[in-house]
Short mmCIF file of C-alpha atoms in Angstrom, two decimals:
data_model
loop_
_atom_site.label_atom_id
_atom_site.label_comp_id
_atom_site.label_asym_id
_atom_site.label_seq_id
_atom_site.Cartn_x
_atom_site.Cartn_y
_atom_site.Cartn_z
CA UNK A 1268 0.00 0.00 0.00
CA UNK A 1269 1.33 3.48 -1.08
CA UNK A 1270 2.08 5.82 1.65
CA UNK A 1271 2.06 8.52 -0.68
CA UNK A 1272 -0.41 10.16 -3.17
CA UNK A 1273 -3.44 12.37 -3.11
CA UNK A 1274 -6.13 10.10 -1.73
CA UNK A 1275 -6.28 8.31 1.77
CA UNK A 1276 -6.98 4.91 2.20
CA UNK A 1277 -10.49 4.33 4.06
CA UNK A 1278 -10.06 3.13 7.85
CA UNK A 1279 -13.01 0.89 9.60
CA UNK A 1280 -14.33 4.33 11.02
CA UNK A 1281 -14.74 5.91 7.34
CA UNK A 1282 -16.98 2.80 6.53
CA UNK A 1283 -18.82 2.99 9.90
CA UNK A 1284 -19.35 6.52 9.19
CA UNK A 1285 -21.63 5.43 5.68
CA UNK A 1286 -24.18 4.50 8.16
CA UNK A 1287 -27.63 5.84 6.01
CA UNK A 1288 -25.62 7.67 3.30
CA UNK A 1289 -24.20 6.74 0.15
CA UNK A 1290 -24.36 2.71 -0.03
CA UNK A 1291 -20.92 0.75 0.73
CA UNK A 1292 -19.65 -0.79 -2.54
CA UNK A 1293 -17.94 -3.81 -1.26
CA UNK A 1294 -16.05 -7.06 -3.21
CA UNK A 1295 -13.72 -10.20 -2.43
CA UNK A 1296 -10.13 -10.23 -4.05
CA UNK A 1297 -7.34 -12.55 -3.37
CA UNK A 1298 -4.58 -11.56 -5.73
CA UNK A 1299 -2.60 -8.16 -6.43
CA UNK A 1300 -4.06 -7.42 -9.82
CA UNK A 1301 -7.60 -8.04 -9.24
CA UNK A 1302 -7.31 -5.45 -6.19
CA UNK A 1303 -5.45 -3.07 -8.32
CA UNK A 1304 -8.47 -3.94 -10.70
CA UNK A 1305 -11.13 -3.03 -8.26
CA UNK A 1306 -9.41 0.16 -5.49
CA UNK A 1307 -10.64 3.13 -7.84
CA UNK A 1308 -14.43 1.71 -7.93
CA UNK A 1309 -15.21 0.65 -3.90
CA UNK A 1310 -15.19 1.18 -0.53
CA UNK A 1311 -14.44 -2.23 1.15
CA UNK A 1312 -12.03 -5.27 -0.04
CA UNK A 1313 -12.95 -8.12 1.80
CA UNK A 1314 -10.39 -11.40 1.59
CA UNK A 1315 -12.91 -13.98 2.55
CA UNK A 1316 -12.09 -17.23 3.31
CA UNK A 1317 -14.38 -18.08 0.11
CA UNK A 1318 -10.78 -18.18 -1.24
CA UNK A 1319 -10.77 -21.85 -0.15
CA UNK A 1320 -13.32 -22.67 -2.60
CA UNK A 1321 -12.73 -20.18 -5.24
CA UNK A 1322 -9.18 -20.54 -6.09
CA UNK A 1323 -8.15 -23.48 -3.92
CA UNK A 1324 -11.08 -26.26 -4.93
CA UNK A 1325 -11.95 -26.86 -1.78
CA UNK A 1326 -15.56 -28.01 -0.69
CA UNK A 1327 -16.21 -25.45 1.77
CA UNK A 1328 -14.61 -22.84 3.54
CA UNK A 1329 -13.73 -25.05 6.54
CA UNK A 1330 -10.47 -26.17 5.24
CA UNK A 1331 -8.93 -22.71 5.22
CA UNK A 1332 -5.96 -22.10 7.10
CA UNK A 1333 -4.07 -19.00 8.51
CA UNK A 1334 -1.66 -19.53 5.98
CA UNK A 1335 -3.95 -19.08 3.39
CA UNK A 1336 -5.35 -16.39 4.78
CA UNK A 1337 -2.20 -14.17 5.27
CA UNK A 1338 -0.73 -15.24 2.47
CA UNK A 1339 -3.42 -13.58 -0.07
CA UNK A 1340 -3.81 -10.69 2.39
CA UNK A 1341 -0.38 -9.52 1.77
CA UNK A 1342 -0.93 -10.17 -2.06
CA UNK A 1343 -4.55 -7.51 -2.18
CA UNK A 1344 -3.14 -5.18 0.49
CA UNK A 1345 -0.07 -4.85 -2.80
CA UNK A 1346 -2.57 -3.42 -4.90
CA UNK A 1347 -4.92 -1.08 -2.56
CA UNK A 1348 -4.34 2.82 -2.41
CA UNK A 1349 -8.16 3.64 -1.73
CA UNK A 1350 -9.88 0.94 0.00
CA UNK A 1351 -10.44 -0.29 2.95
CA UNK A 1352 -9.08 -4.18 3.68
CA UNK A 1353 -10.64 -6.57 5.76
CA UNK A 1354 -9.55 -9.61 5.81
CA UNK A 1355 -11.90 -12.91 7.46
CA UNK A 1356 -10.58 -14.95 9.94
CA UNK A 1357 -10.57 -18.37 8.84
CA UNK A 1358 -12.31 -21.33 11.02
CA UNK A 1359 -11.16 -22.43 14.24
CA UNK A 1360 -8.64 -19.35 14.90
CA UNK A 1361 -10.90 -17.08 17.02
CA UNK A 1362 -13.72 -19.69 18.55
CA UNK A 1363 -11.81 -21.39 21.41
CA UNK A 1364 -11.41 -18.14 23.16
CA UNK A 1365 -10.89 -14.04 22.91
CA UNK A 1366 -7.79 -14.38 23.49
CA UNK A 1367 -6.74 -17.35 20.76
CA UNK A 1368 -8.96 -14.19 18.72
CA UNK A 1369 -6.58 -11.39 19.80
CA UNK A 1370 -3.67 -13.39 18.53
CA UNK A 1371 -4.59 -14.22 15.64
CA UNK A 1372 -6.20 -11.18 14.37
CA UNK A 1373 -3.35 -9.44 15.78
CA UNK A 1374 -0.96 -11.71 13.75
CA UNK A 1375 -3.55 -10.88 10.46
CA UNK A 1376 -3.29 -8.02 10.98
CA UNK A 1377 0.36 -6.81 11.71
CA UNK A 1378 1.50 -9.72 9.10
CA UNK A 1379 -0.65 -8.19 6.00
CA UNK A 1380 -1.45 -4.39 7.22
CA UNK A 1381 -5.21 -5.07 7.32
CA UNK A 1382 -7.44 -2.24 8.83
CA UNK A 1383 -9.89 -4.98 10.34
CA UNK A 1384 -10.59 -8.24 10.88
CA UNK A 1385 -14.22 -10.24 9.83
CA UNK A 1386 -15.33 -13.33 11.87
CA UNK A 1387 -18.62 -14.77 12.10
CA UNK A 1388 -21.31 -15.25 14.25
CA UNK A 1389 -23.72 -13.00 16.95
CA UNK A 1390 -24.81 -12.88 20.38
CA UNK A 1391 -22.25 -15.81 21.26
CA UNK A 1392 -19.17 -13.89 19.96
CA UNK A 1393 -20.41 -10.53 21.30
CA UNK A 1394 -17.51 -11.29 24.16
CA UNK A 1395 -15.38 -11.67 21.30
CA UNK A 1396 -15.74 -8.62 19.31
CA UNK A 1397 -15.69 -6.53 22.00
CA UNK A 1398 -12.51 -8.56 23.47
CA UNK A 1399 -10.71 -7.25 20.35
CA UNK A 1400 -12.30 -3.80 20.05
CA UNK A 1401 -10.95 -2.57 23.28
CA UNK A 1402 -7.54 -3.96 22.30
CA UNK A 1403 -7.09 -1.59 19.15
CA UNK A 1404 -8.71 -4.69 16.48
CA UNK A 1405 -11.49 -2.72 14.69
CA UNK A 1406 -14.02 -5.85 13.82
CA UNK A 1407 -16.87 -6.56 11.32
CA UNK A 1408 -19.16 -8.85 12.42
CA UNK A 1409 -21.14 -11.63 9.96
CA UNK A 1410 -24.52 -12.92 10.92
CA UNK A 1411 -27.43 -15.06 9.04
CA UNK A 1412 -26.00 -17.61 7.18
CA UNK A 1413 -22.36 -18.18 8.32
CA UNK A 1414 -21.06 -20.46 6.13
CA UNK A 1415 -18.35 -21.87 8.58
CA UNK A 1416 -21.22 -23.09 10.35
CA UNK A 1417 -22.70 -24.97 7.36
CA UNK A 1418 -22.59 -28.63 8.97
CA UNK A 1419 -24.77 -26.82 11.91
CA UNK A 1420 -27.43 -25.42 9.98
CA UNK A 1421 -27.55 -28.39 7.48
CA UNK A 1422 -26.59 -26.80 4.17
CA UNK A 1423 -26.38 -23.00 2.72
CA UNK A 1424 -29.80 -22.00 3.75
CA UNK A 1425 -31.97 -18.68 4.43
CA UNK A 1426 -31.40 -17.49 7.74
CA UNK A 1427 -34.50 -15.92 10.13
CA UNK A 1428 -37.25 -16.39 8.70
CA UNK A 1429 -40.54 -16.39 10.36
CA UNK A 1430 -39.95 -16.40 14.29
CA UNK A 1431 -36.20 -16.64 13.59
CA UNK A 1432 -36.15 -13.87 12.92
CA UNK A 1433 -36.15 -12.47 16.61
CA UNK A 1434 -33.08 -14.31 16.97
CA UNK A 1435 -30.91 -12.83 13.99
CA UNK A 1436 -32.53 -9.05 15.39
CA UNK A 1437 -30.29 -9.95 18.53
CA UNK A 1438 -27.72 -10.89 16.80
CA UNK A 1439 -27.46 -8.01 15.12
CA UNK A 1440 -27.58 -5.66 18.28
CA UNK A 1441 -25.51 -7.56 20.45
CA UNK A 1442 -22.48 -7.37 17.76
CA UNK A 1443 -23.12 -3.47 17.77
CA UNK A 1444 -23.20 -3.18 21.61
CA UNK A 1445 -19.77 -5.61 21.07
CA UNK A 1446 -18.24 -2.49 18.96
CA UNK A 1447 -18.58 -4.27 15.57
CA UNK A 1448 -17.98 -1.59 13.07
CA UNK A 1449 -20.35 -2.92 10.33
CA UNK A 1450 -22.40 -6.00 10.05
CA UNK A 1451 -22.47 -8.43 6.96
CA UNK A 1452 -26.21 -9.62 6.82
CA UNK A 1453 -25.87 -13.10 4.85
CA UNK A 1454 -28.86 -14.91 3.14
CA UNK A 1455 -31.79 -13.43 5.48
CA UNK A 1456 -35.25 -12.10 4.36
CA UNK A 1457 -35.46 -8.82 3.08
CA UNK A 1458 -37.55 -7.67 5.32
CA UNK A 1459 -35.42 -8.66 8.21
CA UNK A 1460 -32.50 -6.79 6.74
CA UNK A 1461 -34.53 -3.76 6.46
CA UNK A 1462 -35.55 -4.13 10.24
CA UNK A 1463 -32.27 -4.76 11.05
CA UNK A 1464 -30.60 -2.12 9.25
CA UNK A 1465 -33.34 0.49 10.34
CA UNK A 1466 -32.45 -0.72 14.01
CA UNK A 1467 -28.55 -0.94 14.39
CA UNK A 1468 -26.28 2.09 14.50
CA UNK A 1469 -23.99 0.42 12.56
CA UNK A 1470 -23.81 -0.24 8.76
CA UNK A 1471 -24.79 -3.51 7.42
CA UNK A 1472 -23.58 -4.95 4.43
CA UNK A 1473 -26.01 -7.46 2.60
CA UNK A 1474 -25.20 -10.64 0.50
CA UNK A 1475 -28.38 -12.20 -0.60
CA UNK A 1476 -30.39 -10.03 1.93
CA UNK A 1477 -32.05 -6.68 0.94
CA UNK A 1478 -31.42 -3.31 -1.19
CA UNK A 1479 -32.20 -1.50 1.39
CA UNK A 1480 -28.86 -2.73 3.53
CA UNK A 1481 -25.89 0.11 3.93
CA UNK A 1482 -23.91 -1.41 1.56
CA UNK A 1483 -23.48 -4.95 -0.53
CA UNK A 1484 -20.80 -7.10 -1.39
CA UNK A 1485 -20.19 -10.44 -3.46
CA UNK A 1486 -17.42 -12.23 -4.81
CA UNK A 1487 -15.92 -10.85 -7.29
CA UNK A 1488 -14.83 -14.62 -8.97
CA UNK A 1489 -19.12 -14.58 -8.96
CA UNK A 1490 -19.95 -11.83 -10.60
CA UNK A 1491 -17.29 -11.29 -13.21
CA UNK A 1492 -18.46 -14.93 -14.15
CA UNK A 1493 -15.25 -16.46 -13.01
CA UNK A 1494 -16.50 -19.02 -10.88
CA UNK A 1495 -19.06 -21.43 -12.68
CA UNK A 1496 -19.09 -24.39 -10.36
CA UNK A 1497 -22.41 -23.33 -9.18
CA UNK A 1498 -24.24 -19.56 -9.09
CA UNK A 1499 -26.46 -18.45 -5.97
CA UNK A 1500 -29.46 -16.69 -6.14
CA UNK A 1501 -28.30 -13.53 -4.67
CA UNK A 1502 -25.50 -13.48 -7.33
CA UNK A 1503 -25.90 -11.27 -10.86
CA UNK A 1504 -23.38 -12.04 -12.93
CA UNK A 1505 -21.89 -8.55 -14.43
CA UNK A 1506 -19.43 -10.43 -17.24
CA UNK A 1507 -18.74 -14.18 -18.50
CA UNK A 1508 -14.91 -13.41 -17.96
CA UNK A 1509 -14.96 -17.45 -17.53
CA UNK A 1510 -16.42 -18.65 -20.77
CA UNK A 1511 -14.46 -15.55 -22.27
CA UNK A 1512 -11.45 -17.32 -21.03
CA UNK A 1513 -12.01 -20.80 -21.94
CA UNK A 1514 -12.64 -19.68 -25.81
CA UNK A 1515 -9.35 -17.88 -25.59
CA UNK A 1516 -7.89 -20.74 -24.42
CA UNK A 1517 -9.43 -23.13 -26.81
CA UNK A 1518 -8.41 -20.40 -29.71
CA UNK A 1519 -5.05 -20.51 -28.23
CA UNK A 1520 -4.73 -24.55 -27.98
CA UNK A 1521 -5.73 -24.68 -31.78
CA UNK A 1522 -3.30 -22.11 -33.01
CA UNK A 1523 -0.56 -23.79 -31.60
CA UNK A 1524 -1.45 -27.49 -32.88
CA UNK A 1525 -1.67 -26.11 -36.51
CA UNK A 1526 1.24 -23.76 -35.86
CA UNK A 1527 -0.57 -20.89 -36.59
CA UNK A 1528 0.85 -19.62 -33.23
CA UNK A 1529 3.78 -17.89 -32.89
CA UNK A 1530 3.38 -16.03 -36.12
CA UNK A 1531 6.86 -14.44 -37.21
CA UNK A 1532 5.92 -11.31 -35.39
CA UNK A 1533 5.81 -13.54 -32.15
CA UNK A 1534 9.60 -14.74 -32.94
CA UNK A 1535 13.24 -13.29 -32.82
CA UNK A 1536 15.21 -12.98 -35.77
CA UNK A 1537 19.21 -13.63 -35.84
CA UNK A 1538 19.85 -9.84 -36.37
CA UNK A 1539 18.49 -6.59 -35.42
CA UNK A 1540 17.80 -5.14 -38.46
CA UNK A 1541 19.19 -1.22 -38.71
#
């Protein structure tokens, strides 16, 4: 990240300060140029841990290590000037206890120059958040469908519906009271994220929940059409950068097995000509 220039990279406060104004503009990345791609256009970089599954084949996001995680922090935080970077803690580094939390967000943290962390979960990691907050870790919370807790619920589905509801609505406070900075509202009614958001002093950021959230965010690998393996509803895709890239690929495999490719201009001659 450049220290120098004419613009200021956004801090967890700048975001918590969108509450009710212009909406958050939020995406994933996980490598340099794709950040680069991205820093003039939002507000928020998140590294999830859907890096497991996006670029690493894995099942679920369960398999994700530290590693992994700091690793392709340090490669986004290379290409950000403007945005803010959070990156998401990855399973089983911050449940045991707040302080198994503090270290490794702090070791996120110092180890990539992150402004915040992201872990998951509500009114049983409120001790948590605010277990970080008071120690200098700014933290945004995730509620509704948590997909590290996918063998719990049974599968990736909608979160609070009906009397549920009531139980996501505490969720959302008790991460606020906890000094969460913004809220990511995952898979819920839209309804409930309009409650929600009308209700919390904090921003929330919706994925599959409701226009009327602070902000949004997706993967970027899902809506540049990147990732094909399967689409959710919440996702639009905004290109087809992956079938763009397999007929470039197949263009490229067939110039090469009739020698089409390299083309003299793709070659070196003996001598420079002067």
């Amino acid at each position: 990240m450049s220290a120098t220039g004419t613009t200021r990279q956004k801090m967890p406060s700048d975001i918590a300060a969108m509450k009710g104004g212009a909406p958050i503009v939020c995406l994933t990345a996980y490598t340099t140029p794709m950040a680069r791609m991205m820093d003039a256009h939002v507000d928020l970089v998140l590294v999830g841990d859907s890096v497991g599954m996006v670029l690493h084949g894995l099942p679920s996001t369960l398999g994700v290590t530290m590693e992994m995680m700091i690793l392709h922090g340090k490669a986004v935080a290379r290409g950000l000037q403007n945005a803010c970077l959070v990156i998401d803690m990855p399973f089983g580094s911050y449940e045991e206890s707040p302080a198994q939390a503090f270290r490794n967000a702090a070791r996120l943290m110092s180890e990539t120059g992150a402004g915040a962390v992201k872990l998951e979960g509500g009114q049983h990691m409120a001790e948590t958040i605010a277990f970080l907050v008071q120690r200098g870790i700014p933290v945004m919370a995730h509620i509704g469908l948590t997909p590290q807790s996918v063998n719990v619920f049974g599968g990736y589905k909608v979160q609070g519906r009906g009397e549920d509801g009531a139980r996501l609505m505490k969720d959302a406070i008790a991460v606020e009271k906890a000094g969460a900075f913004a809220v990511v509202l995952e898979k819920v009614p839209a309804s409930l994220a309009d409650a929600i958001t009308a209700e919390i002093s904090i921003p929330t950021v919706g994925i599959g929940a409701s226009a009327g959230c602070d902000g949004q965010v997706l993967v970027v690998d899902d809506m540049l059409g990147l990732f094909t393996a399967f689409k959710p509803k919440f996702v639009k895709r905004y290109g087809t950068l992956g079938e763009q890239g397999e007929a470039a690929i197949a263009a490229y495999a067939a110039e090469v097995r009739s020698r089409a490719f390299p083309a003299p201009e793709h070659v070196f001659a003996d001598e420079v000509k002067k």
